Amino acid sequence: MAAIPKKKLVQWDPAEVKAELLAKYPSKVARKRAKQIMINEAQGNETPEISANVRTTPGIITMRGCTYAGCKGVIMGPTRDIVNLVHGPIGCSFYAWLTRRNQTDAGPDGENYMNYCFSTDMQDSDIIFGGEKKLTAAIQEAYDLFHPRSIAIFATCPVGLIGDDIHTVAKRMKDKFGDCNVYAFSCEGYKGVSQSAGHHIANNQVFKHIVGENDAEKPGKYKINLLGEYNIGGDGFEIDRIFKKCGITCISTFSGNSTYDQFASAHKADLNAVMCHRSINYVADMLETKFGIPWIKVNFIGADATAKSLRKIAEYFGDKELTDQVEAVIAEEMPEVLAARTDVRTRTEGKTAMMFVGGSRAHHYKELFNEMGMKTISAGYEFGHRDDYEGRQVIPTLEVDADSRNIEEIHVEPDETRYQARKTPAEFEALEKAGYTFKQYDGLVPDMDQGTIIIDDLNQYEAEKLVELMKPDIFCAGVKEKYSIQKLGVPMKQLHSYDSGGPYAGFKGAVNFYQEIDRLVNSRVWSYMQAPWQKNPELSASYVWE
Ligand code: CFM
């Protein structure tokens, strides 16, 4: 690999960059990847729509995770009082053991199993003779030790391959205990093309087995659920602080810093605010159909976006008391944010960023970079669907392929006793006439500038090429990308786990982010780096098709 020239190129041609990214691939792979690389606003691009949520080509080092990761780690991981028992080899559990930095507050009861790692530790003999007995014994052991109110079982790849019936085992144990809800997730790693399938499997089961279980009235005047917020690096704590200050009651968060009872009471809220559209939009739809709770898209990443989202929540309730309080909170919080912003902008204005994260952050964090005067020149998702790029209007046109057919779609009807319209048709109409939008998300693409490059399921090779060609001032992705990017001389910020930083949500989070990014993009330390092979290239090879 050649050392990167120190001097920055001022301009790059997106069509040339795209051609360069594809140049080394065999033609079949190049054709497939071409559909996943989009020059924004179709400048000289034959593919006005992006191909997404499709299988990764074998052999390509994808940034994606597996379906089990999406189910066990992402959706169920942050709930503290459910024992999450993994049925599988120990490696799968180790991988999912608190590496996501989803934080929790142990709560007044102190019931918190987050720091434990529960696994059946499957061995060769279990693969040959079946693992159901071992699973039964593990569930019993967890119950005897902790008496939790709920045990969730997660299938890893071998469980699906040998055909252990985890759902029957779960049902049997639930009936046996009587005071512990036991259910299972068929979330084998191979079940879908990415972790996105795991989100869907997890959410479906939470909806079927938990939501609606607790009908007790919850105190609070303006009751909402926050869907798709996972309290990474304490983001959820900052959002909760702001809600409390505004007088907004959060009945449940799916699933940052959550408890079993929050899910069970979710139907008691009057509005669903959706943060990460990718991981949970279908739950918002199901909550609306079954219980009558409308949903809106919000974003608490970025101080301006936070203020906008708070105003949107207040407008829904349409109560002067709440509106005044929200305005007072914004007025109180913003001066500190603006002071920090003005300070960093003298150094960050005009710098460039690239972001390749999961299924929503590439969009959300663009807000923060905008606030710093920084331009996002290339971005994309690991596992976003077309609606996350292009907006929800494409959903009816999405093709159902063999992989998506694998994931259960729950058919939901209005609940006979619990369905309740939150507003009269006239009230909804008045809101919509005033420009209020429910159930709307426009996706990443409309927010990206013309000529920027949007890439789905970016891989290791393309990431390095992209950095080499476009030379961003900062690259944001995950730990798998971190060190190879730094070795290219470019600062790298993890936007999954936040490295060891955060929170970045809300007002205080924005200040944190400005200051950290300012330090990163204005430090020259990485540009002095040279990897050993850049100094002394020892090996060179070429592909057979060259
Ligand atoms: Fe939603 Fe997430 Fe994301 Fe996601 Fe994730 Fe994550 Fe993410 Mo890592 S739920 S899609 S599966 S916002 S773990 S908290 S950072 S890839 S962009």
Coordinates of C-alpha atoms and ligand atoms in Angstrom, one line a residue:
M1 CA 0.0 0.0 0.0
A2 CA 1.4 3.4 -1.0
A3 CA 1.8 6.0 1.7
I4 CA -0.8 8.7 1.5
P5 CA 0.5 12.0 0.1
K6 CA 0.5 14.6 2.8
K7 CA -1.0 17.3 0.6
K8 CA -4.7 17.3 0.4
L9 CA -6.5 17.3 -2.9
V10 CA -9.1 20.2 -2.9
Q11 CA -11.5 18.5 -5.3
W12 CA -12.5 15.1 -6.1
D13 CA -14.9 13.9 -8.8
P14 CA -17.5 11.6 -7.3
A15 CA -17.8 9.6 -10.6
E16 CA -14.1 9.0 -10.5
V17 CA -14.2 8.0 -6.9
K18 CA -17.0 5.5 -7.6
A19 CA -15.1 4.1 -10.6
E20 CA -11.9 3.7 -8.5
L21 CA -13.8 1.9 -5.7
L22 CA -15.1 -0.6 -8.2
A23 CA -12.0 -1.0 -10.4
K24 CA -10.5 -4.0 -8.5
Y25 CA -13.6 -6.1 -8.3
P26 CA -14.5 -9.0 -10.6
S27 CA -17.2 -7.7 -13.0
K28 CA -20.1 -9.5 -11.2
V29 CA -19.2 -8.1 -7.8
A30 CA -18.6 -4.6 -9.4
R31 CA -22.1 -4.7 -10.9
K32 CA -23.6 -5.5 -7.6
R33 CA -21.6 -3.0 -5.6
A34 CA -22.3 -0.3 -8.2
K35 CA -26.0 -0.4 -7.2
Q36 CA -25.0 0.2 -3.6
I37 CA -22.8 3.2 -4.3
M38 CA -24.9 6.3 -5.1
I39 CA -23.7 9.7 -6.2
N40 CA -26.2 11.9 -4.6
E41 CA -28.9 13.4 -6.8
A42 CA -28.1 10.9 -9.5
Q43 CA -25.4 12.9 -11.1
G44 CA -24.2 10.7 -13.9
N45 CA -25.5 7.8 -11.9
E46 CA -27.5 5.0 -13.6
T47 CA -29.0 4.0 -10.3
P48 CA -31.3 6.7 -8.9
E49 CA -32.3 4.3 -6.1
I50 CA -29.9 2.6 -3.8
S51 CA -29.7 -1.2 -3.3
A52 CA -29.9 -1.9 0.4
N53 CA -30.7 -4.8 2.8
V54 CA -29.2 -7.3 0.4
R55 CA -26.7 -10.1 1.1
T56 CA -23.1 -9.2 1.4
T57 CA -20.9 -10.9 -1.3
P58 CA -19.0 -13.7 0.4
G59 CA -15.4 -12.9 0.8
I60 CA -15.9 -9.2 1.2
I61 CA -15.0 -7.9 4.7
T62 CA -18.3 -6.3 5.6
M63 CA -18.7 -3.9 8.5
R64 CA -22.0 -5.7 9.4
G65 CA -22.9 -7.8 12.4
C66 CA -25.1 -10.8 12.6
T67 CA -28.8 -11.3 13.3
Y68 CA -28.1 -12.6 16.8
A69 CA -26.1 -9.4 17.5
G70 CA -29.1 -7.3 16.5
C71 CA -31.5 -9.3 18.7
K72 CA -29.5 -10.1 21.8
G73 CA -27.1 -7.2 21.8
V74 CA -29.0 -4.3 20.4
I75 CA -32.7 -4.7 21.4
M76 CA -32.6 -6.9 24.4
G77 CA -29.2 -6.0 25.7
P78 CA -30.0 -2.7 27.4
T79 CA -32.9 -4.1 29.6
R80 CA -31.6 -4.6 33.0
D81 CA -34.0 -7.0 34.8
I82 CA -34.4 -9.7 32.1
V83 CA -32.0 -12.6 32.3
N84 CA -30.6 -12.9 28.8
L85 CA -29.6 -16.5 28.3
V86 CA -27.7 -17.4 25.2
H87 CA -28.1 -20.9 23.9
G88 CA -24.9 -21.5 22.0
P89 CA -21.1 -21.8 22.1
I90 CA -19.4 -19.4 24.6
G91 CA -17.8 -17.2 21.9
C92 CA -21.2 -15.8 21.0
S93 CA -21.8 -14.7 24.6
F94 CA -18.4 -13.2 25.1
Y95 CA -18.9 -11.2 21.9
A96 CA -22.2 -9.8 23.2
W97 CA -21.0 -9.1 26.8
L98 CA -21.4 -5.4 27.3
T99 CA -19.2 -4.4 24.4
R100 CA -21.9 -2.0 23.2
R101 CA -21.6 0.4 26.1
N102 CA -25.3 0.6 26.7
Q103 CA -25.5 2.1 30.1
T104 CA -28.1 1.4 32.8
D105 CA -29.2 2.7 36.2
A106 CA -29.6 -0.2 38.6
G107 CA -32.8 1.4 39.9
P108 CA -34.3 1.4 43.4
D109 CA -34.8 -2.4 43.4
G110 CA -31.2 -3.0 42.3
E111 CA -32.3 -5.8 40.0
N112 CA -29.7 -5.6 37.3
Y113 CA -28.3 -8.6 35.3
M114 CA -26.5 -6.5 32.6
N115 CA -23.1 -7.2 33.9
Y116 CA -23.7 -11.0 33.9
C117 CA -23.0 -13.2 30.9
F118 CA -25.4 -16.2 30.7
S119 CA -24.7 -19.0 28.3
T120 CA -25.4 -22.7 27.9
D121 CA -21.8 -23.1 26.8
M122 CA -22.7 -25.6 24.0
Q123 CA -20.1 -28.3 23.4
D124 CA -19.6 -30.8 20.5
S125 CA -21.7 -33.4 22.3
D126 CA -24.7 -31.0 22.5
I127 CA -24.4 -30.5 18.8
I128 CA -24.5 -34.2 18.2
F129 CA -27.1 -35.3 20.8
G130 CA -29.2 -32.0 21.0
G131 CA -29.0 -29.1 23.4
E132 CA -32.5 -28.9 24.9
K133 CA -31.7 -30.7 28.1
K134 CA -28.8 -28.4 28.7
L135 CA -31.0 -25.4 28.0
T136 CA -33.7 -26.6 30.4
A137 CA -31.1 -27.0 33.1
A138 CA -29.6 -23.5 32.5
I139 CA -33.0 -21.9 32.7
Q140 CA -33.7 -23.7 35.9
E141 CA -30.3 -22.6 37.3
A142 CA -30.9 -19.0 36.4
Y143 CA -34.3 -19.1 38.0
D144 CA -33.1 -20.7 41.2
L145 CA -30.2 -18.3 41.5
F146 CA -31.9 -15.0 40.7
H147 CA -35.7 -15.4 40.7
P148 CA -36.0 -12.9 37.8
R149 CA -39.3 -11.8 36.5
S150 CA -38.3 -12.8 33.0
I151 CA -35.8 -15.0 31.2
A152 CA -35.1 -14.5 27.5
I153 CA -33.4 -17.3 25.4
F154 CA -31.4 -16.5 22.3
A155 CA -30.6 -19.0 19.6
T156 CA -27.1 -18.9 18.0
C157 CA -26.3 -20.5 14.6
P158 CA -25.8 -24.1 15.7
V159 CA -29.2 -24.1 17.5
G160 CA -31.0 -23.5 14.3
L161 CA -28.8 -26.0 12.4
I162 CA -29.5 -28.9 14.8
G163 CA -33.1 -27.9 15.4
D164 CA -33.4 -27.5 19.1
D165 CA -37.0 -26.4 19.9
I166 CA -36.2 -23.5 22.1
H167 CA -39.8 -22.1 22.0
T168 CA -41.3 -25.3 23.5
V169 CA -38.6 -25.4 26.2
A170 CA -39.4 -21.8 27.0
K171 CA -43.1 -22.4 27.2
R172 CA -42.6 -25.5 29.4
M173 CA -40.4 -23.5 31.9
K174 CA -42.8 -20.6 31.9
D175 CA -45.7 -22.8 32.8
K176 CA -43.6 -24.6 35.4
F177 CA -42.4 -21.4 37.2
G178 CA -45.7 -19.5 37.1
D179 CA -44.0 -16.2 38.2
C180 CA -41.4 -15.8 35.5
N181 CA -42.1 -15.0 31.8
V182 CA -39.8 -17.2 29.7
Y183 CA -39.8 -16.7 25.9
A184 CA -37.3 -17.4 23.1
F185 CA -35.9 -15.7 20.1
S186 CA -35.1 -17.6 16.9
C187 CA -32.3 -15.1 16.1
E188 CA -29.7 -17.4 14.7
G189 CA -26.8 -15.3 13.3
Y190 CA -27.6 -16.4 9.7
K191 CA -31.3 -15.7 9.9
G192 CA -31.1 -12.4 7.9
V193 CA -28.6 -10.4 5.9
S194 CA -27.5 -8.3 8.9
Q195 CA -28.4 -7.3 12.5
S196 CA -31.5 -5.6 11.2
A197 CA -33.3 -8.9 11.0
G198 CA -32.4 -9.5 14.7
H199 CA -34.0 -6.2 15.7
H200 CA -37.2 -7.3 14.0
I201 CA -37.2 -10.7 15.7
A202 CA -36.5 -9.2 19.1
N203 CA -39.2 -6.5 18.8
N204 CA -41.8 -8.9 17.6
Q205 CA -41.4 -11.1 20.6
V206 CA -41.3 -8.1 23.0
F207 CA -44.6 -7.0 21.4
K208 CA -46.2 -10.4 21.6
H209 CA -45.0 -11.5 25.1
I210 CA -44.6 -8.3 27.1
V211 CA -46.3 -5.1 25.8
G212 CA -49.7 -4.6 27.3
E213 CA -49.2 -6.8 30.3
N214 CA -49.4 -4.1 33.0
D215 CA -52.6 -2.0 32.9
A216 CA -51.9 0.0 36.0
E217 CA -52.2 3.7 35.5
K218 CA -48.9 5.6 35.4
P219 CA -48.5 9.0 36.9
G220 CA -47.6 12.0 34.7
K221 CA -49.3 14.5 32.4
Y222 CA -47.5 14.3 29.1
K223 CA -46.8 10.6 28.6
I224 CA -44.6 9.4 25.8
N225 CA -42.5 6.4 24.8
L226 CA -39.1 6.9 23.4
L227 CA -38.6 4.2 20.7
G228 CA -35.2 3.4 19.3
E229 CA -32.9 5.0 21.9
Y230 CA -30.4 2.6 23.5
N231 CA -28.5 4.8 26.0
I232 CA -25.1 4.3 24.5
G233 CA -22.5 6.2 26.5
G234 CA -25.3 7.7 28.6
D235 CA -27.3 9.4 25.8
G236 CA -30.5 8.2 27.3
F237 CA -29.6 9.7 30.7
E238 CA -29.2 13.1 29.1
I239 CA -32.5 12.8 27.2
D240 CA -34.2 11.8 30.4
R241 CA -32.8 14.8 32.2
I242 CA -34.2 17.1 29.5
F243 CA -37.6 15.3 29.5
K244 CA -37.9 15.6 33.3
K245 CA -37.0 19.3 33.2
C246 CA -39.7 19.9 30.6
G247 CA -42.3 17.9 32.5
I248 CA -42.5 15.1 29.9
T249 CA -43.0 11.6 31.4
C250 CA -41.2 8.8 29.6
I251 CA -43.3 5.7 30.2
S252 CA -40.9 3.4 28.4
T253 CA -37.7 3.6 26.4
F254 CA -37.2 0.8 23.8
S255 CA -34.8 -0.2 25.1
G256 CA -32.1 2.1 26.7
N257 CA -32.0 1.9 30.4
S258 CA -35.2 0.0 30.4
T259 CA -37.0 -2.5 32.6
Y260 CA -39.4 -5.3 31.9
D261 CA -42.2 -3.2 33.4
Q262 CA -41.6 -0.3 31.0
F263 CA -42.3 -2.6 28.0
A264 CA -45.3 -4.0 29.8
S265 CA -46.7 -0.5 30.4
A266 CA -45.9 1.0 27.0
H267 CA -49.5 1.0 25.9
K268 CA -50.2 3.7 28.6
A269 CA -48.3 6.4 26.7
D270 CA -50.1 9.0 24.5
L271 CA -47.3 9.5 21.9
N272 CA -44.5 7.4 20.5
A273 CA -41.3 9.4 19.7
V274 CA -39.1 7.4 17.3
M275 CA -35.4 8.1 17.4
C276 CA -33.8 5.2 15.5
H277 CA -36.2 4.6 12.6
R278 CA -34.4 1.5 11.4
S279 CA -34.5 -0.7 14.5
I280 CA -38.1 0.0 15.5
N281 CA -40.4 1.8 13.1
Y282 CA -42.6 -1.4 12.8
V283 CA -43.1 -1.4 16.6
A284 CA -44.4 2.2 16.3
D285 CA -46.9 1.1 13.7
M286 CA -48.0 -1.9 15.7
L287 CA -48.5 0.3 18.9
E288 CA -50.6 2.6 16.8
T289 CA -52.8 -0.1 15.3
K290 CA -53.3 -2.1 18.5
F291 CA -53.5 0.7 21.1
G292 CA -54.1 3.9 19.1
I293 CA -50.8 5.7 20.0
P294 CA -49.7 7.9 17.1
W295 CA -46.0 8.2 16.3
I296 CA -43.6 10.9 15.2
K297 CA -39.9 10.9 14.2
V298 CA -37.6 12.8 16.5
N299 CA -33.8 13.2 16.8
F300 CA -32.0 14.1 20.0
I301 CA -28.5 14.1 18.3
G302 CA -27.6 17.7 17.8
A303 CA -28.7 20.6 20.0
D304 CA -30.9 22.2 17.3
A305 CA -32.5 18.9 16.5
T306 CA -33.1 18.3 20.2
A307 CA -34.9 21.7 20.5
K308 CA -36.9 20.9 17.4
S309 CA -37.9 17.5 18.7
L310 CA -39.0 18.9 22.1
R311 CA -41.1 21.5 20.3
K312 CA -42.7 18.8 18.2
I313 CA -43.6 16.8 21.3
A314 CA -45.1 19.9 22.9
E315 CA -47.1 20.8 19.8
Y316 CA -48.7 17.4 19.8
F317 CA -50.0 17.8 23.3
G318 CA -51.0 21.4 22.5
D319 CA -50.9 22.6 26.1
K320 CA -49.6 26.0 26.9
E321 CA -48.1 24.9 30.1
L322 CA -45.9 22.3 28.3
T323 CA -45.0 24.6 25.4
D324 CA -43.9 27.4 27.9
Q325 CA -41.8 24.9 29.9
V326 CA -40.1 23.5 26.7
E327 CA -39.3 27.0 25.6
A328 CA -37.9 27.9 29.0
V329 CA -35.7 24.8 29.0
I330 CA -34.4 25.5 25.5
A331 CA -33.7 29.1 26.5
E332 CA -31.8 27.9 29.5
E333 CA -29.8 25.2 27.8
M334 CA -28.8 26.9 24.5
P335 CA -26.4 29.6 25.6
E336 CA -23.8 27.1 26.8
V337 CA -24.2 25.1 23.6
L338 CA -23.9 28.2 21.4
A339 CA -20.8 29.4 23.3
A340 CA -19.1 26.1 22.7
R341 CA -20.2 26.0 19.1
T342 CA -18.9 29.5 18.4
D343 CA -15.6 28.6 20.0
V344 CA -15.0 25.4 18.0
R345 CA -16.3 26.7 14.7
T346 CA -13.3 29.0 14.4
R347 CA -11.3 25.7 14.0
T348 CA -13.8 23.3 12.5
E349 CA -15.6 25.3 9.9
G350 CA -15.2 23.8 6.4
K351 CA -13.6 20.5 7.6
T352 CA -15.0 17.3 6.2
A353 CA -16.4 14.1 7.7
M354 CA -17.4 10.6 6.6
M355 CA -19.8 8.4 8.5
F356 CA -20.6 4.7 8.1
V357 CA -22.6 3.5 11.0
G358 CA -25.5 1.0 11.5
G359 CA -28.9 2.1 10.3
S360 CA -29.5 5.6 11.6
R361 CA -26.5 7.4 13.1
A362 CA -25.0 8.4 9.8
H363 CA -28.0 10.6 9.4
H364 CA -28.4 11.8 13.0
Y365 CA -24.8 12.8 13.5
K366 CA -24.8 14.8 10.3
E367 CA -26.8 17.3 12.4
L368 CA -23.9 17.7 14.9
F369 CA -21.4 18.1 12.1
N370 CA -23.6 20.8 10.5
E371 CA -23.7 22.6 13.7
M372 CA -19.9 22.7 13.7
G373 CA -19.8 23.9 10.1
M374 CA -18.4 20.6 8.9
K375 CA -19.5 18.9 5.7
T376 CA -20.3 15.3 5.4
I377 CA -18.8 14.2 2.1
S378 CA -19.6 10.5 2.2
A379 CA -22.0 8.5 4.4
G380 CA -23.9 5.3 4.5
Y381 CA -25.4 2.5 6.5
E382 CA -24.2 -1.0 7.3
F383 CA -27.7 -2.4 7.2
G384 CA -30.2 0.4 6.6
H385 CA -33.1 -0.4 4.3
R386 CA -34.1 1.8 1.3
D387 CA -36.6 3.7 3.5
D388 CA -33.7 4.8 5.8
Y389 CA -31.9 6.3 2.7
E390 CA -34.8 7.5 0.6
G391 CA -37.7 8.0 3.0
R392 CA -40.7 6.0 4.0
Q393 CA -42.6 6.6 0.7
V394 CA -40.6 3.7 -0.8
I395 CA -41.9 1.1 1.7
P396 CA -44.8 -0.1 -0.4
T397 CA -42.5 -0.6 -3.4
L398 CA -39.9 -2.7 -1.5
E399 CA -39.3 -6.1 -2.9
V400 CA -39.9 -9.0 -0.5
D401 CA -37.1 -11.4 -1.1
A402 CA -36.2 -14.8 0.4
D403 CA -34.3 -13.2 3.2
S404 CA -37.0 -10.8 4.3
R405 CA -39.6 -13.4 4.0
N406 CA -37.7 -15.3 6.7
I407 CA -38.7 -12.6 9.3
E408 CA -42.1 -12.9 10.8
E409 CA -44.6 -10.0 10.1
I410 CA -47.0 -9.9 13.0
H411 CA -50.6 -9.1 12.0
V412 CA -52.0 -6.7 14.6
E413 CA -55.7 -5.8 15.2
P414 CA -57.0 -3.0 17.5
D415 CA -57.1 -4.3 21.1
E416 CA -60.7 -4.9 22.2
T417 CA -60.4 -3.2 25.5
R418 CA -57.2 -1.2 25.4
Y419 CA -57.5 0.6 22.0
Q420 CA -58.1 4.3 22.5
A421 CA -57.8 7.1 20.0
R422 CA -55.5 9.7 21.5
K423 CA -57.2 12.6 19.8
T424 CA -60.4 13.3 17.9
P425 CA -60.3 13.1 14.1
A426 CA -60.8 16.9 14.1
E427 CA -57.8 17.4 16.4
F428 CA -55.6 15.3 14.2
E429 CA -56.8 17.1 11.1
A430 CA -56.1 20.5 12.7
L431 CA -52.5 19.4 13.6
E432 CA -51.8 18.1 10.1
K433 CA -53.3 21.3 8.5
A434 CA -50.8 23.3 10.6
G435 CA -48.0 21.2 8.9
Y436 CA -47.6 18.6 11.7
T437 CA -46.4 15.3 10.3
F438 CA -47.1 11.9 11.8
K439 CA -45.4 8.7 10.7
Q440 CA -42.9 10.5 8.5
Y441 CA -39.2 9.9 7.9
D442 CA -37.5 11.3 4.8
G443 CA -34.2 9.4 5.3
L444 CA -30.5 10.3 4.8
V445 CA -30.4 11.1 1.1
P446 CA -32.4 14.4 1.0
D447 CA -30.1 15.8 3.7
M448 CA -26.9 15.0 1.8
D449 CA -25.4 17.6 -0.5
Q450 CA -25.3 17.2 -4.2
G451 CA -22.3 15.2 -5.4
T452 CA -21.7 13.5 -2.1
I453 CA -21.3 9.7 -2.1
I454 CA -23.7 7.5 -0.3
I455 CA -22.6 3.9 0.1
D456 CA -24.5 0.9 1.5
D457 CA -22.7 -1.9 3.3
L458 CA -19.3 -0.4 2.9
N459 CA -16.4 -2.8 3.4
Q460 CA -12.9 -2.7 4.6
Y461 CA -11.3 -2.3 1.1
E462 CA -13.7 0.4 0.0
A463 CA -13.3 2.3 3.3
E464 CA -9.5 2.5 2.8
K465 CA -9.9 3.5 -0.8
L466 CA -12.4 6.2 0.0
V467 CA -10.2 7.7 2.7
E468 CA -7.2 7.6 0.3
L469 CA -9.1 9.3 -2.5
M470 CA -11.2 11.8 -0.6
K471 CA -9.1 12.5 2.5
P472 CA -11.7 13.4 5.0
D473 CA -10.7 15.3 8.2
I474 CA -12.4 12.6 10.2
F475 CA -13.9 9.2 9.6
C476 CA -16.6 7.8 11.8
A477 CA -17.5 4.1 12.0
G478 CA -16.9 1.2 14.5
V479 CA -14.0 -0.6 16.2
K480 CA -13.3 -2.9 13.2
E481 CA -12.5 0.1 11.1
K482 CA -10.8 2.2 13.7
Y483 CA -7.2 1.1 13.5
S484 CA -6.9 0.7 9.8
I485 CA -8.2 4.2 9.2
Q486 CA -5.8 5.7 11.8
K487 CA -3.0 3.9 10.1
L488 CA -4.0 5.9 7.0
G489 CA -3.2 9.1 8.9
V490 CA -6.9 10.1 9.4
P491 CA -8.5 10.6 12.8
M492 CA -11.2 8.0 13.5
K493 CA -14.2 8.4 15.9
Q494 CA -16.3 5.4 16.9
L495 CA -19.9 6.3 16.6
H496 CA -21.2 3.0 17.9
S497 CA -19.6 2.8 21.2
Y498 CA -18.3 6.4 21.2
D499 CA -14.8 5.1 22.1
S500 CA -14.9 5.8 25.8
G501 CA -16.8 9.1 25.4
G502 CA -20.4 10.3 25.4
P503 CA -23.1 11.2 26.0
Y504 CA -23.5 13.1 22.6
A505 CA -27.3 13.4 22.7
G506 CA -29.2 16.5 23.9
F507 CA -27.7 19.8 24.9
K508 CA -24.8 18.6 27.1
G509 CA -24.0 15.9 24.6
A510 CA -23.7 18.4 21.8
V511 CA -21.1 20.3 23.8
N512 CA -19.1 17.1 24.5
F513 CA -19.2 16.2 20.8
Y514 CA -18.1 19.6 19.6
Q515 CA -15.1 19.6 21.9
E516 CA -14.0 16.0 21.1
I517 CA -14.3 16.4 17.4
D518 CA -12.5 19.8 17.5
R519 CA -9.6 18.0 19.3
L520 CA -9.6 15.2 16.8
V521 CA -9.7 17.1 13.5
N522 CA -7.2 19.7 14.7
S523 CA -4.6 17.2 15.9
R524 CA -1.9 16.2 13.5
V525 CA -0.8 13.1 15.4
W526 CA -2.2 10.6 12.9
S527 CA -0.8 12.2 9.9
Y528 CA 2.7 11.6 11.3
M529 CA 2.0 7.9 11.5
Q530 CA 3.5 5.4 9.1
A531 CA 2.7 1.8 9.3
P532 CA 5.7 -0.5 9.0
W533 CA 4.6 -1.7 5.6
Q534 CA 4.4 1.8 4.3
K535 CA 8.0 2.3 5.1
N536 CA 9.2 -1.2 4.0
P537 CA 6.8 -2.8 1.6
E538 CA 7.9 -6.4 1.6
L539 CA 5.2 -8.2 -0.2
S540 CA 3.2 -7.4 -3.3
A541 CA 0.6 -9.5 -5.1
S542 CA -1.9 -9.2 -7.8
Y543 CA -5.3 -10.8 -8.4
V544 CA -5.7 -13.6 -10.8
W545 CA -8.1 -11.6 -13.0
E546 CA -5.7 -8.7 -13.4
Ligands
CFM1 FE1 -30.4 2.1 15.6 FE2 -28.6 2.0 17.3 FE3 -28.1 2.5 14.8 FE4 -28.9 0.1 15.4 FE5 -26.4 -0.7 16.0 FE6 -26.0 1.2 17.9 FE7 -25.7 1.8 15.3 MO1 -24.0 0.2 16.5 S1 -30.1 0.5 17.0 S2 -29.5 1.3 13.8 S3 -28.0 -1.9 15.4 S4 -29.1 3.7 16.2 S5 -25.5 -0.8 17.9 S6 -27.5 2.1 19.2 S7 -24.5 2.4 17.0 S8 -25.0 -0.1 14.5 S9 -26.4 3.3 13.9

